Every structure is written in structure tokens, then in C-alpha cells.
Amino acid sequence: MEKKVYSVSDITFTIKNLLEESLPTIWVEGEISNFKTHFSGHQYFSLKDENTQLAAVMWRSRVERNPFDLEDGMLVQCLGNIRVYEKTGRYQLDVLQAKPAGIGNLQQAFEELKQKLFAEGLFNEEAKKPLPQFPGKIAIVTSPTGAAIKDILHVLQRRAPYVEIVLSPVKVQGENAAFEIANAINNLNMMNDIDLIIAGRGGGSLEDLWAFNEEIVARAIFNSKIPVISAVGHEIDFTISDFVADMRAPTPSAAAEIAVVDKRELIAILAGYTSRLNSSMNAKIENLKQIIRNYSKSYGFRRSSDLINQNAQRVDELNIRRINAFKLYCNRLSEKVNHITKMLSSLNPENILLRGYSITFSEGTLVKSVSEVKKDQNIKTRFKDGIVDSTVKDLYPERKK
């Protein structure tokens, strides 16, 4: 008798029937984790307790009818049916409706720490430091391999390529992540040339972002002498670090936008200053000219046109002297540079060769005296147009007088 061999689809279909037919529509309580809304409008998440997790899905039609929005860390009760997704053989809860059951452990810890630090004044606006308008050196506290560092660097290099960037690499989730972040901020405060700190990471679940909800990180940010921009997750994500930081950015890219002024804006500002200065000078000159013209038409100065002309000429002369003085200053600087260049050129040993001198080396070392070579020793003599390789046949040292 031949044994029956089942296909994977047969087994999955059998399990699907057993589960779906044997389990009724049930209520399941758990904390939402790994919550994601697909572009289709369907929502995928996990329900977890202290021991395990259960995959769950709520289809868009039910999402639209649900009276409140689901989010990570929320403790909920979900009514649904156990279904098997045949493609992966994974079972999941097909949620018909959901209702709040309280707040999850992480969310509760978040709220408790938030209230504690608020009471201590760590969120007070008067404690926040102003950001530097033109930072010269910016430190970034984040993972060296995450998307956040790429986004920040891209924006900074585009907007302010002249800014020096220091990366302080840390873990941004998992064990010891909070300690590394706090330690990095503390170490940067021991440096004297950091103008601004950006601390953050890309988006994720409440668990993924939790390092930035730790008290040790919050206190490191609050105690920082250097202004700190918190750039954690997406625009909808809020962490304790956001409340303590001197500035909260909705995304890492936005943090880079906030940190620096675009070079194009700076050019426009300088152009505006130049235009206003020229306009002011021209207006002042025109005003002086008008005053002179008015004086020249008055009865008291009707016979003094020569004096007025001399004063007008004096104004022109002073203007020419100003221009000439500037040109003279530039010429002197140019002459000084040329003089230094000539001095450096005269000190170049290779230029000596052009005057008929030569330089002798032994084993790569410059020979300065007859006493530094021996008979039958190989030496190399460099001329202006090449090198001669020779052997010492005899020595004729000069006798001291």
C-alpha cells in the first residue's frame, strides 16, 4: 500500500480549516506593538503580553469605522477571528473591532517619566538654550549605519558644505543604547569647539525609539552646555528627548534644515546688505550734493560759487584718495607676497644648481665635508641637468691655517 504524501498547501489548508472552524469569534487583550499602516489603508500590528505575541490585521473598511486610532504601546481589547495567511502559513487575528483597555507598560512608563521630569522643570522653555545662527562645527549622535545619518549628512552638505561635522556613533536601540547616547552627549560637552548637537534616529515602533525615552538620556540633554536638537523618528513620533531638548525636529532631515542656514540664503543676505549699503551711500552723496546746490543758489553764496566748486572738487578728491589708498594697500600686499616668493625661491637648493653648483650625496645623505666620505666610497653628484654616479679615488682635505 502506497503512503500518501501531502503537499505544503494541503497541510496549510488543513490547519487553516481546523483553526478557523474550531475557534469562535473571540476577544483578545494585549499591547499593540510593531504598528504599521499600509498605503492601502490596512493596519498590521502585534498584540503582546509578557510572554508572547500574536499577529493581527485590521482591514481598511474596519479601520474607517473604528472609533479611535490605534498606536504602539496602547493596551487594547480586539474582537476577531483567527485566520491563517496561506502564503506564509502564519496565523493571525482578523480584527473586527477594537477598544481601549488601558495603556501598555511602555506607554505607562513614558507617561510616568514625562510627569516626573515636567515637575522637575526639565521641559521649561526658559531652560532651553538658543541655537547658534551660524554653527561652525556640528556633532551628530546616532547610528553610523542608519538612514538618519545619511539624511542629515545629505542636507548639511547641500545647505552648508562649509560646516565641519563630527559623528559620535552609538547604538540607538537595544541593550545599553541609552547609556551610549547619554555618554556621547556628555563626552561632546568636554570638547571646546562643538557648537551644536543633533541626537536622533529614524522611525520605528515605541520599543525601537525607547532609548530616547530613558531618564539618563533626558538628563544628559538637559545638562548639556551645548544646544541639542532632538531628531527622533517621524513627525508623529514624540519621545522624552523631544520635550527636554532645546529644539525638537520632526525628522532627522528637518533637524539638519533647522541647524544651518542655506548657503543660498546667506548669499542673498549679503547681496541685500551690499545693495542697501550702496543705496545709503548714494543717497548720502546725493543729499550732500543737493545741499551744495541749494547753498549755491542762495543770496549769501551767490558770489561764492568758486568756493562751492572747490568744496565739490574736494569731495571728489577725497573719494579718489580713498580709492588710491586702497589700491596702494593692495599693491603693497602684492609686493610683500612677491618679496617672500623671491626669498623662498632664492633659498631653494635646486636654484643653486642653475648657477653652476652641484650637490653630493652618499647613501642618500647630503655630503657637507671631505671628512664625511672615504676612499672607494660610492657617491652621487647632482647637477642642474642630471646626476653623476662616481667612486672616490682619493681625498684632498684642506689644511687648516
mmCIF file of C-alpha atoms in Angstrom:
data_model
loop_
_atom_site.group_PDB
_atom_site.id
_atom_site.type_symbol
_atom_site.label_atom_id
_atom_site.label_comp_id
_atom_site.label_asym_id
_atom_site.label_seq_id
_atom_site.Cartn_x
_atom_site.Cartn_y
_atom_site.Cartn_z
ATOM 1 C CA MET A 1 0.000 0.000 0.000
ATOM 2 C CA GLU A 2 1.452 3.339 -1.052
ATOM 3 C CA LYS A 3 1.789 6.004 1.609
ATOM 4 C CA LYS A 4 0.013 9.285 0.962
ATOM 5 C CA VAL A 5 2.278 12.305 0.565
ATOM 6 C CA TYR A 6 0.784 15.700 1.386
ATOM 7 C CA SER A 7 1.783 18.941 -0.274
ATOM 8 C CA VAL A 8 2.629 22.023 1.770
ATOM 9 C CA SER A 9 -0.598 23.590 0.538
ATOM 10 C CA ASP A 10 -2.578 20.556 1.742
ATOM 11 C CA ILE A 11 -1.119 20.829 5.252
ATOM 12 C CA THR A 12 -1.624 24.601 5.398
ATOM 13 C CA PHE A 13 -5.199 24.286 4.159
ATOM 14 C CA THR A 14 -5.945 21.543 6.717
ATOM 15 C CA ILE A 15 -4.513 23.636 9.581
ATOM 16 C CA LYS A 16 -6.440 26.652 8.333
ATOM 17 C CA ASN A 17 -9.727 24.727 8.408
ATOM 18 C CA LEU A 18 -9.031 23.251 11.848
ATOM 19 C CA LEU A 19 -8.182 26.612 13.401
ATOM 20 C CA GLU A 20 -10.843 28.720 11.742
ATOM 21 C CA GLU A 21 -13.670 26.214 12.294
ATOM 22 C CA SER A 22 -12.766 25.254 15.861
ATOM 23 C CA LEU A 23 -12.158 28.739 17.278
ATOM 24 C CA PRO A 24 -15.139 31.110 17.558
ATOM 25 C CA THR A 25 -15.056 34.899 17.276
ATOM 26 C CA ILE A 26 -13.112 35.924 20.376
ATOM 27 C CA TRP A 27 -11.910 38.950 22.363
ATOM 28 C CA VAL A 28 -8.116 39.197 22.790
ATOM 29 C CA GLU A 29 -6.398 41.702 25.090
ATOM 30 C CA GLY A 30 -2.820 42.825 24.529
ATOM 31 C CA GLU A 31 -0.428 45.712 23.986
ATOM 32 C CA ILE A 32 -0.030 46.965 20.412
ATOM 33 C CA SER A 33 3.483 46.640 19.006
ATOM 34 C CA ASN A 34 5.126 47.000 15.566
ATOM 35 C CA PHE A 35 2.134 49.002 14.352
ATOM 36 C CA LYS A 36 2.130 49.899 10.638
ATOM 37 C CA THR A 37 -0.475 51.406 8.312
ATOM 38 C CA HIS A 38 -0.066 50.159 4.754
ATOM 39 C CA PHE A 39 -0.601 52.596 1.866
ATOM 40 C CA SER A 40 -3.702 50.542 1.084
ATOM 41 C CA GLY A 41 -5.187 51.661 4.406
ATOM 42 C CA HIS A 42 -4.943 48.231 6.062
ATOM 43 C CA GLN A 43 -3.283 48.164 9.503
ATOM 44 C CA TYR A 44 -0.855 45.470 10.623
ATOM 45 C CA PHE A 45 0.371 45.054 14.197
ATOM 46 C CA SER A 46 1.070 42.586 17.002
ATOM 47 C CA LEU A 47 -0.773 42.058 20.266
ATOM 48 C CA LYS A 48 1.631 41.098 23.027
ATOM 49 C CA ASP A 49 1.726 40.324 26.697
ATOM 50 C CA GLU A 50 4.664 39.500 28.942
ATOM 51 C CA ASN A 51 5.142 36.061 27.349
ATOM 52 C CA THR A 52 4.289 36.096 23.641
ATOM 53 C CA GLN A 53 2.939 37.933 20.616
ATOM 54 C CA LEU A 54 0.008 37.419 18.244
ATOM 55 C CA ALA A 55 -0.004 38.885 14.733
ATOM 56 C CA ALA A 56 -3.111 40.914 13.882
ATOM 57 C CA VAL A 57 -4.607 42.780 10.953
ATOM 58 C CA MET A 58 -7.463 45.274 10.623
ATOM 59 C CA TRP A 59 -8.719 45.849 7.091
ATOM 60 C CA ARG A 60 -9.311 49.393 5.840
ATOM 61 C CA SER A 61 -13.124 49.143 5.885
ATOM 62 C CA ARG A 62 -12.999 48.316 9.596
ATOM 63 C CA VAL A 63 -10.293 50.912 10.298
ATOM 64 C CA GLU A 64 -12.591 53.604 8.930
ATOM 65 C CA ARG A 65 -15.379 52.503 11.270
ATOM 66 C CA ASN A 66 -13.199 52.126 14.362
ATOM 67 C CA PRO A 67 -13.936 54.988 16.804
ATOM 68 C CA PHE A 68 -10.285 55.684 17.744
ATOM 69 C CA ASP A 69 -6.789 55.448 16.229
ATOM 70 C CA LEU A 70 -4.527 52.559 17.132
ATOM 71 C CA GLU A 71 -0.892 53.195 18.013
ATOM 72 C CA ASP A 72 2.144 51.466 19.508
ATOM 73 C CA GLY A 73 2.095 50.927 23.260
ATOM 74 C CA MET A 74 -1.687 51.067 23.522
ATOM 75 C CA LEU A 75 -3.389 48.339 25.560
ATOM 76 C CA VAL A 76 -6.485 47.210 23.656
ATOM 77 C CA GLN A 77 -9.157 44.541 23.501
ATOM 78 C CA CYS A 78 -9.737 43.270 19.950
ATOM 79 C CA LEU A 79 -12.713 41.274 18.711
ATOM 80 C CA GLY A 80 -11.832 38.994 15.829
ATOM 81 C CA ASN A 81 -11.329 35.599 14.278
ATOM 82 C CA ILE A 82 -8.211 33.513 13.990
ATOM 83 C CA ARG A 83 -7.262 33.234 10.327
ATOM 84 C CA VAL A 84 -4.359 31.568 8.530
ATOM 85 C CA TYR A 85 -2.495 33.531 5.850
ATOM 86 C CA GLU A 86 -1.896 30.687 3.416
ATOM 87 C CA LYS A 87 1.107 32.182 1.619
ATOM 88 C CA THR A 88 3.307 32.082 4.747
ATOM 89 C CA GLY A 89 1.325 29.569 6.835
ATOM 90 C CA ARG A 90 1.148 32.154 9.634
ATOM 91 C CA TYR A 91 -1.904 32.520 11.775
ATOM 92 C CA GLN A 92 -3.170 35.953 12.761
ATOM 93 C CA LEU A 93 -6.121 37.680 14.369
ATOM 94 C CA ASP A 94 -8.515 39.193 11.818
ATOM 95 C CA VAL A 95 -9.734 42.168 13.899
ATOM 96 C CA LEU A 96 -13.373 43.181 13.551
ATOM 97 C CA GLN A 97 -13.258 45.987 16.121
ATOM 98 C CA ALA A 98 -11.029 47.261 18.910
ATOM 99 C CA LYS A 99 -11.471 49.236 22.098
ATOM 100 C CA PRO A 100 -9.007 50.682 24.621
ATOM 101 C CA ALA A 101 -8.221 48.526 27.628
ATOM 102 C CA GLY A 102 -5.866 50.961 29.347
ATOM 103 C CA ILE A 103 -2.279 51.865 28.468
ATOM 104 C CA GLY A 104 0.571 49.450 27.870
ATOM 105 C CA ASN A 105 3.586 49.063 30.120
ATOM 106 C CA LEU A 106 5.887 51.124 27.922
ATOM 107 C CA GLN A 107 3.307 53.826 27.429
ATOM 108 C CA GLN A 108 2.686 53.926 31.163
ATOM 109 C CA ALA A 109 6.432 54.225 31.852
ATOM 110 C CA PHE A 110 6.603 57.018 29.275
ATOM 111 C CA GLU A 111 3.782 58.970 30.939
ATOM 112 C CA GLU A 112 5.204 58.493 34.445
ATOM 113 C CA LEU A 113 8.688 59.720 33.453
ATOM 114 C CA LYS A 114 7.158 62.587 31.486
ATOM 115 C CA GLN A 115 5.229 63.768 34.548
ATOM 116 C CA LYS A 116 8.286 63.386 36.797
ATOM 117 C CA LEU A 117 10.623 65.412 34.575
ATOM 118 C CA PHE A 118 7.934 68.011 33.921
ATOM 119 C CA ALA A 119 7.559 68.526 37.669
ATOM 120 C CA GLU A 120 11.346 68.965 37.985
ATOM 121 C CA GLY A 121 11.332 71.681 35.307
ATOM 122 C CA LEU A 122 13.280 69.822 32.621
ATOM 123 C CA PHE A 123 10.714 70.861 29.996
ATOM 124 C CA ASN A 124 10.651 74.559 30.917
ATOM 125 C CA GLU A 125 11.074 76.931 27.970
ATOM 126 C CA GLU A 126 13.305 79.279 29.973
ATOM 127 C CA ALA A 127 15.810 76.435 30.438
ATOM 128 C CA LYS A 128 16.211 75.917 26.690
ATOM 129 C CA LYS A 129 19.321 77.338 25.030
ATOM 130 C CA PRO A 130 19.120 79.277 21.744
ATOM 131 C CA LEU A 131 20.583 77.566 18.692
ATOM 132 C CA PRO A 132 23.664 79.198 17.131
ATOM 133 C CA GLN A 133 22.779 81.101 13.963
ATOM 134 C CA PHE A 134 25.925 80.044 12.111
ATOM 135 C CA PRO A 135 27.414 76.892 13.710
ATOM 136 C CA GLY A 136 30.904 76.034 12.561
ATOM 137 C CA LYS A 137 31.057 72.501 13.981
ATOM 138 C CA ILE A 138 28.078 70.168 14.453
ATOM 139 C CA ALA A 139 28.175 66.820 16.286
ATOM 140 C CA ILE A 140 25.715 64.067 15.351
ATOM 141 C CA VAL A 141 24.810 61.397 17.920
ATOM 142 C CA THR A 142 23.237 58.481 16.042
ATOM 143 C CA SER A 143 23.905 55.091 14.482
ATOM 144 C CA PRO A 144 26.654 55.214 11.827
ATOM 145 C CA THR A 145 24.727 52.752 9.641
ATOM 146 C CA GLY A 146 21.150 54.029 9.887
ATOM 147 C CA ALA A 147 19.158 56.058 7.414
ATOM 148 C CA ALA A 148 19.163 59.062 9.782
ATOM 149 C CA ILE A 149 22.890 59.825 9.385
ATOM 150 C CA LYS A 150 22.588 59.641 5.585
ATOM 151 C CA ASP A 151 19.656 62.053 5.595
ATOM 152 C CA ILE A 152 21.376 64.517 7.942
ATOM 153 C CA LEU A 153 24.675 64.490 6.033
ATOM 154 C CA HIS A 154 22.903 64.931 2.698
ATOM 155 C CA VAL A 155 21.039 68.022 3.898
ATOM 156 C CA LEU A 156 24.050 69.576 5.680
ATOM 157 C CA GLN A 157 26.350 69.094 2.688
ATOM 158 C CA ARG A 158 23.741 70.607 0.379
ATOM 159 C CA ARG A 159 22.859 73.598 2.570
ATOM 160 C CA ALA A 160 26.148 74.332 4.374
ATOM 161 C CA PRO A 161 29.165 72.466 2.938
ATOM 162 C CA TYR A 162 31.476 74.726 4.962
ATOM 163 C CA VAL A 163 30.258 73.280 8.303
ATOM 164 C CA GLU A 164 32.531 70.739 9.992
ATOM 165 C CA ILE A 165 30.700 67.549 11.047
ATOM 166 C CA VAL A 166 31.646 65.187 13.887
ATOM 167 C CA LEU A 167 29.922 61.792 14.086
ATOM 168 C CA SER A 168 29.577 60.289 17.543
ATOM 169 C CA PRO A 169 28.481 56.692 16.696
ATOM 170 C CA VAL A 170 26.111 54.981 19.148
ATOM 171 C CA LYS A 171 23.530 52.218 19.336
ATOM 172 C CA VAL A 172 20.056 53.726 19.014
ATOM 173 C CA GLN A 173 18.044 50.745 20.232
ATOM 174 C CA GLY A 174 18.542 47.644 22.314
ATOM 175 C CA GLU A 175 20.624 46.978 25.392
ATOM 176 C CA ASN A 176 22.937 49.817 26.550
ATOM 177 C CA ALA A 177 21.697 52.131 23.786
ATOM 178 C CA ALA A 178 20.516 54.786 26.251
ATOM 179 C CA PHE A 179 23.842 54.650 28.118
ATOM 180 C CA GLU A 180 25.805 55.102 24.872
ATOM 181 C CA ILE A 181 23.665 58.066 23.792
ATOM 182 C CA ALA A 182 23.967 59.811 27.169
ATOM 183 C CA ASN A 183 27.700 59.095 27.341
ATOM 184 C CA ALA A 184 28.239 60.509 23.853
ATOM 185 C CA ILE A 185 26.447 63.769 24.759
ATOM 186 C CA ASN A 186 28.485 64.063 27.970
ATOM 187 C CA ASN A 187 31.765 63.455 26.104
ATOM 188 C CA LEU A 188 30.936 66.048 23.457
ATOM 189 C CA ASN A 189 30.407 68.586 26.246
ATOM 190 C CA MET A 190 34.016 68.028 27.292
ATOM 191 C CA MET A 191 35.145 69.359 23.901
ATOM 192 C CA ASN A 192 35.515 73.110 23.447
ATOM 193 C CA ASP A 193 34.756 73.516 19.763
ATOM 194 C CA ILE A 194 31.315 71.904 19.293
ATOM 195 C CA ASP A 195 28.627 74.486 18.518
ATOM 196 C CA LEU A 196 25.571 72.216 18.198
ATOM 197 C CA ILE A 197 24.500 68.593 18.804
ATOM 198 C CA ILE A 198 21.906 66.654 16.778
ATOM 199 C CA ALA A 199 20.770 63.472 18.555
ATOM 200 C CA GLY A 200 18.306 61.083 16.963
ATOM 201 C CA ARG A 201 17.435 58.162 14.728
ATOM 202 C CA GLY A 202 14.918 57.100 12.094
ATOM 203 C CA GLY A 203 11.362 55.988 12.758
ATOM 204 C CA GLY A 204 10.204 52.779 14.402
ATOM 205 C CA SER A 205 7.909 51.319 16.986
ATOM 206 C CA LEU A 206 7.670 52.555 20.564
ATOM 207 C CA GLU A 207 10.149 49.838 21.554
ATOM 208 C CA ASP A 208 12.570 50.889 18.798
ATOM 209 C CA LEU A 209 12.565 54.506 19.972
ATOM 210 C CA TRP A 210 12.673 53.683 23.676
ATOM 211 C CA ALA A 211 16.340 54.602 24.229
ATOM 212 C CA PHE A 212 15.323 58.244 23.722
ATOM 213 C CA ASN A 213 12.674 57.843 26.444
ATOM 214 C CA GLU A 214 15.220 56.837 29.094
ATOM 215 C CA GLU A 215 15.850 59.182 32.021
ATOM 216 C CA ILE A 216 19.649 59.011 31.607
ATOM 217 C CA VAL A 217 19.352 60.435 28.083
ATOM 218 C CA ALA A 218 16.891 63.129 29.155
ATOM 219 C CA ARG A 219 19.211 64.347 31.910
ATOM 220 C CA ALA A 220 22.265 64.292 29.625
ATOM 221 C CA ILE A 221 20.410 66.531 27.156
ATOM 222 C CA PHE A 222 19.170 68.866 29.910
ATOM 223 C CA ASN A 223 22.663 69.197 31.439
ATOM 224 C CA SER A 224 24.361 69.766 28.086
ATOM 225 C CA LYS A 225 26.086 73.140 27.792
ATOM 226 C CA ILE A 226 25.884 72.723 24.028
ATOM 227 C CA PRO A 227 22.446 73.268 22.420
ATOM 228 C CA VAL A 228 20.780 69.967 21.428
ATOM 229 C CA ILE A 229 18.307 69.272 18.618
ATOM 230 C CA SER A 230 16.254 66.103 19.149
ATOM 231 C CA ALA A 231 15.506 64.337 15.841
ATOM 232 C CA VAL A 232 13.810 61.055 16.668
ATOM 233 C CA GLY A 233 11.555 59.117 14.313
ATOM 234 C CA HIS A 234 8.873 60.627 12.135
ATOM 235 C CA GLU A 235 6.755 63.726 12.624
ATOM 236 C CA ILE A 236 4.098 61.815 14.589
ATOM 237 C CA ASP A 237 6.649 60.283 16.992
ATOM 238 C CA PHE A 238 7.300 62.024 20.318
ATOM 239 C CA THR A 239 9.905 60.999 22.889
ATOM 240 C CA ILE A 240 11.042 62.353 26.250
ATOM 241 C CA SER A 241 14.148 63.673 24.472
ATOM 242 C CA ASP A 242 11.923 65.876 22.321
ATOM 243 C CA PHE A 243 10.484 67.609 25.383
ATOM 244 C CA VAL A 244 13.877 68.164 27.071
ATOM 245 C CA ALA A 245 15.899 69.207 24.003
ATOM 246 C CA ASP A 246 16.464 72.846 23.133
ATOM 247 C CA MET A 247 14.718 72.204 19.810
ATOM 248 C CA ARG A 248 12.584 69.313 18.551
ATOM 249 C CA ALA A 249 12.795 68.400 14.857
ATOM 250 C CA PRO A 250 10.045 66.244 13.301
ATOM 251 C CA THR A 251 12.603 64.184 11.341
ATOM 252 C CA PRO A 252 16.420 63.854 11.102
ATOM 253 C CA SER A 253 16.350 65.695 7.759
ATOM 254 C CA ALA A 254 14.366 68.525 9.338
ATOM 255 C CA ALA A 255 16.973 68.735 12.135
ATOM 256 C CA ALA A 256 19.668 69.415 9.544
ATOM 257 C CA GLU A 257 17.431 72.046 7.920
ATOM 258 C CA ILE A 258 16.948 73.756 11.298
ATOM 259 C CA ALA A 259 20.633 73.566 12.241
ATOM 260 C CA VAL A 260 22.095 75.617 9.396
ATOM 261 C CA VAL A 261 21.200 78.496 7.112
ATOM 262 C CA ASP A 262 21.191 77.571 3.433
ATOM 263 C CA LYS A 263 24.240 78.952 1.635
ATOM 264 C CA ARG A 264 21.903 80.455 -0.963
ATOM 265 C CA GLU A 265 20.127 82.397 1.770
ATOM 266 C CA LEU A 266 23.474 83.694 3.060
ATOM 267 C CA ILE A 267 24.438 84.861 -0.416
ATOM 268 C CA ALA A 268 21.086 86.608 -0.740
ATOM 269 C CA ILE A 269 21.519 88.251 2.686
ATOM 270 C CA LEU A 270 24.993 89.530 1.795
ATOM 271 C CA ALA A 271 23.719 90.781 -1.545
ATOM 272 C CA GLY A 272 20.960 92.624 0.306
ATOM 273 C CA TYR A 273 23.446 94.217 2.686
ATOM 274 C CA THR A 274 25.610 95.312 -0.259
ATOM 275 C CA SER A 275 22.637 96.782 -2.088
ATOM 276 C CA ARG A 276 21.436 98.679 0.993
ATOM 277 C CA LEU A 277 24.950 99.981 1.699
ATOM 278 C CA ASN A 278 25.340 101.230 -1.867
ATOM 279 C CA SER A 279 21.907 102.818 -1.780
ATOM 280 C CA SER A 280 22.663 104.502 1.528
ATOM 281 C CA MET A 281 26.000 105.845 0.275
ATOM 282 C CA ASN A 282 24.485 107.091 -2.977
ATOM 283 C CA ALA A 283 21.631 108.731 -1.077
ATOM 284 C CA LYS A 284 24.099 110.409 1.287
ATOM 285 C CA ILE A 285 26.179 111.701 -1.606
ATOM 286 C CA GLU A 286 23.099 112.973 -3.434
ATOM 287 C CA ASN A 287 21.920 114.649 -0.246
ATOM 288 C CA LEU A 288 25.278 116.408 0.145
ATOM 289 C CA LYS A 289 25.215 117.452 -3.493
ATOM 290 C CA GLN A 290 21.713 118.841 -3.092
ATOM 291 C CA ILE A 291 22.781 120.809 -0.036
ATOM 292 C CA ILE A 292 25.660 122.258 -2.039
ATOM 293 C CA ARG A 293 23.340 123.126 -4.919
ATOM 294 C CA ASN A 294 20.948 124.841 -2.525
ATOM 295 C CA TYR A 295 23.756 126.866 -0.982
ATOM 296 C CA SER A 296 24.994 127.881 -4.415
ATOM 297 C CA LYS A 297 21.560 129.324 -5.258
ATOM 298 C CA SER A 298 21.172 131.272 -2.014
ATOM 299 C CA TYR A 299 21.721 135.029 -1.910
ATOM 300 C CA GLY A 300 24.570 134.767 0.596
ATOM 301 C CA PHE A 301 26.587 132.427 -1.596
ATOM 302 C CA ARG A 302 25.633 133.910 -4.958
ATOM 303 C CA ARG A 303 29.084 135.432 -5.192
ATOM 304 C CA SER A 304 30.848 132.388 -3.718
ATOM 305 C CA SER A 305 30.400 129.816 -6.496
ATOM 306 C CA ASP A 306 34.150 129.347 -6.677
ATOM 307 C CA LEU A 307 34.290 128.234 -3.045
ATOM 308 C CA ILE A 308 31.424 125.811 -3.603
ATOM 309 C CA ASN A 309 33.145 124.377 -6.669
ATOM 310 C CA GLN A 310 36.315 123.902 -4.660
ATOM 311 C CA ASN A 311 34.413 122.042 -1.959
ATOM 312 C CA ALA A 312 32.755 119.833 -4.569
ATOM 313 C CA GLN A 313 36.161 119.117 -6.058
ATOM 314 C CA ARG A 314 37.472 118.350 -2.589
ATOM 315 C CA VAL A 315 34.754 115.722 -2.192
ATOM 316 C CA ASP A 316 35.836 114.142 -5.471
ATOM 317 C CA GLU A 317 39.498 114.256 -4.467
ATOM 318 C CA LEU A 318 38.788 112.591 -1.167
ATOM 319 C CA ASN A 319 36.896 109.880 -2.994
ATOM 320 C CA ILE A 320 39.836 109.402 -5.391
ATOM 321 C CA ARG A 321 42.275 109.340 -2.448
ATOM 322 C CA ARG A 322 40.173 106.678 -0.799
ATOM 323 C CA ILE A 323 40.286 104.562 -3.960
ATOM 324 C CA ASN A 324 44.031 105.187 -4.448
ATOM 325 C CA ALA A 325 44.785 104.390 -0.817
ATOM 326 C CA PHE A 326 43.022 101.074 -1.184
ATOM 327 C CA LYS A 327 44.903 100.322 -4.415
ATOM 328 C CA LEU A 328 48.203 101.276 -2.727
ATOM 329 C CA TYR A 329 47.412 98.953 0.171
ATOM 330 C CA CYS A 330 46.686 96.117 -2.272
ATOM 331 C CA ASN A 331 49.914 96.846 -4.213
ATOM 332 C CA ARG A 332 51.963 96.760 -1.001
ATOM 333 C CA LEU A 333 50.448 93.436 -0.085
ATOM 334 C CA SER A 334 51.243 92.156 -3.586
ATOM 335 C CA GLU A 335 54.839 93.388 -3.337
ATOM 336 C CA LYS A 336 55.213 91.742 0.046
ATOM 337 C CA VAL A 337 53.960 88.442 -1.356
ATOM 338 C CA ASN A 338 56.340 88.745 -4.349
ATOM 339 C CA HIS A 339 59.244 89.529 -1.999
ATOM 340 C CA ILE A 340 58.522 86.491 0.144
ATOM 341 C CA THR A 341 58.160 84.367 -3.000
ATOM 342 C CA LYS A 342 61.575 85.537 -4.248
ATOM 343 C CA MET A 343 63.140 84.845 -0.861
ATOM 344 C CA LEU A 344 61.729 81.341 -0.838
ATOM 345 C CA SER A 345 62.928 80.842 -4.417
ATOM 346 C CA SER A 346 66.451 82.031 -3.540
ATOM 347 C CA LEU A 347 66.573 79.565 -0.664
ATOM 348 C CA ASN A 348 65.587 76.651 -2.925
ATOM 349 C CA PRO A 349 68.710 74.450 -3.204
ATOM 350 C CA GLU A 350 67.728 73.459 -6.736
ATOM 351 C CA ASN A 351 68.092 77.065 -7.906
ATOM 352 C CA ILE A 352 71.740 76.990 -6.747
ATOM 353 C CA LEU A 353 72.383 74.245 -9.280
ATOM 354 C CA LEU A 354 71.399 76.620 -12.092
ATOM 355 C CA ARG A 355 74.370 78.822 -11.169
ATOM 356 C CA GLY A 356 76.897 76.016 -11.769
ATOM 357 C CA TYR A 357 76.998 74.482 -8.324
ATOM 358 C CA SER A 358 76.429 70.799 -7.560
ATOM 359 C CA ILE A 359 75.206 68.748 -4.592
ATOM 360 C CA THR A 360 76.824 65.471 -3.498
ATOM 361 C CA PHE A 361 75.031 62.645 -1.674
ATOM 362 C CA SER A 362 76.358 59.462 -0.068
ATOM 363 C CA GLU A 363 73.826 56.719 0.629
ATOM 364 C CA GLY A 364 71.012 59.305 0.403
ATOM 365 C CA THR A 365 72.706 61.741 2.836
ATOM 366 C CA LEU A 366 73.983 65.185 1.840
ATOM 367 C CA VAL A 367 77.800 65.362 1.967
ATOM 368 C CA LYS A 368 78.925 68.600 3.605
ATOM 369 C CA SER A 369 82.636 67.826 4.229
ATOM 370 C CA VAL A 370 85.513 65.756 2.819
ATOM 371 C CA SER A 371 85.664 64.048 6.190
ATOM 372 C CA GLU A 372 82.249 62.520 5.596
ATOM 373 C CA VAL A 373 83.430 60.243 2.745
ATOM 374 C CA LYS A 374 86.046 57.536 2.443
ATOM 375 C CA LYS A 375 88.217 56.250 -0.331
ATOM 376 C CA ASP A 376 86.446 53.842 -2.718
ATOM 377 C CA GLN A 377 83.081 55.000 -1.394
ATOM 378 C CA ASN A 378 80.283 55.386 -3.920
ATOM 379 C CA ILE A 379 78.865 58.915 -4.184
ATOM 380 C CA LYS A 380 76.260 60.661 -6.371
ATOM 381 C CA THR A 381 76.636 64.238 -7.562
ATOM 382 C CA ARG A 382 73.582 66.168 -8.740
ATOM 383 C CA PHE A 383 73.900 68.902 -11.366
ATOM 384 C CA LYS A 384 71.186 71.099 -12.811
ATOM 385 C CA ASP A 385 70.545 68.643 -15.648
ATOM 386 C CA GLY A 386 71.242 65.226 -14.095
ATOM 387 C CA ILE A 387 73.137 63.018 -11.636
ATOM 388 C CA VAL A 388 76.665 61.550 -11.866
ATOM 389 C CA ASP A 389 77.390 58.283 -10.055
ATOM 390 C CA SER A 390 81.105 58.012 -9.083
ATOM 391 C CA THR A 391 83.604 56.341 -6.733
ATOM 392 C CA VAL A 392 86.091 58.257 -4.538
ATOM 393 C CA LYS A 393 89.635 57.566 -5.751
ATOM 394 C CA ASP A 394 91.474 59.898 -3.413
ATOM 395 C CA LEU A 395 90.808 62.600 -0.788
ATOM 396 C CA TYR A 396 92.446 66.032 -0.611
ATOM 397 C CA PRO A 397 91.293 67.726 2.567
ATOM 398 C CA GLU A 398 92.343 71.370 3.016
ATOM 399 C CA ARG A 399 94.717 72.012 5.827
ATOM 400 C CA LYS A 400 93.588 74.430 8.459
ATOM 401 C CA LYS A 401 95.617 77.615 8.521
#
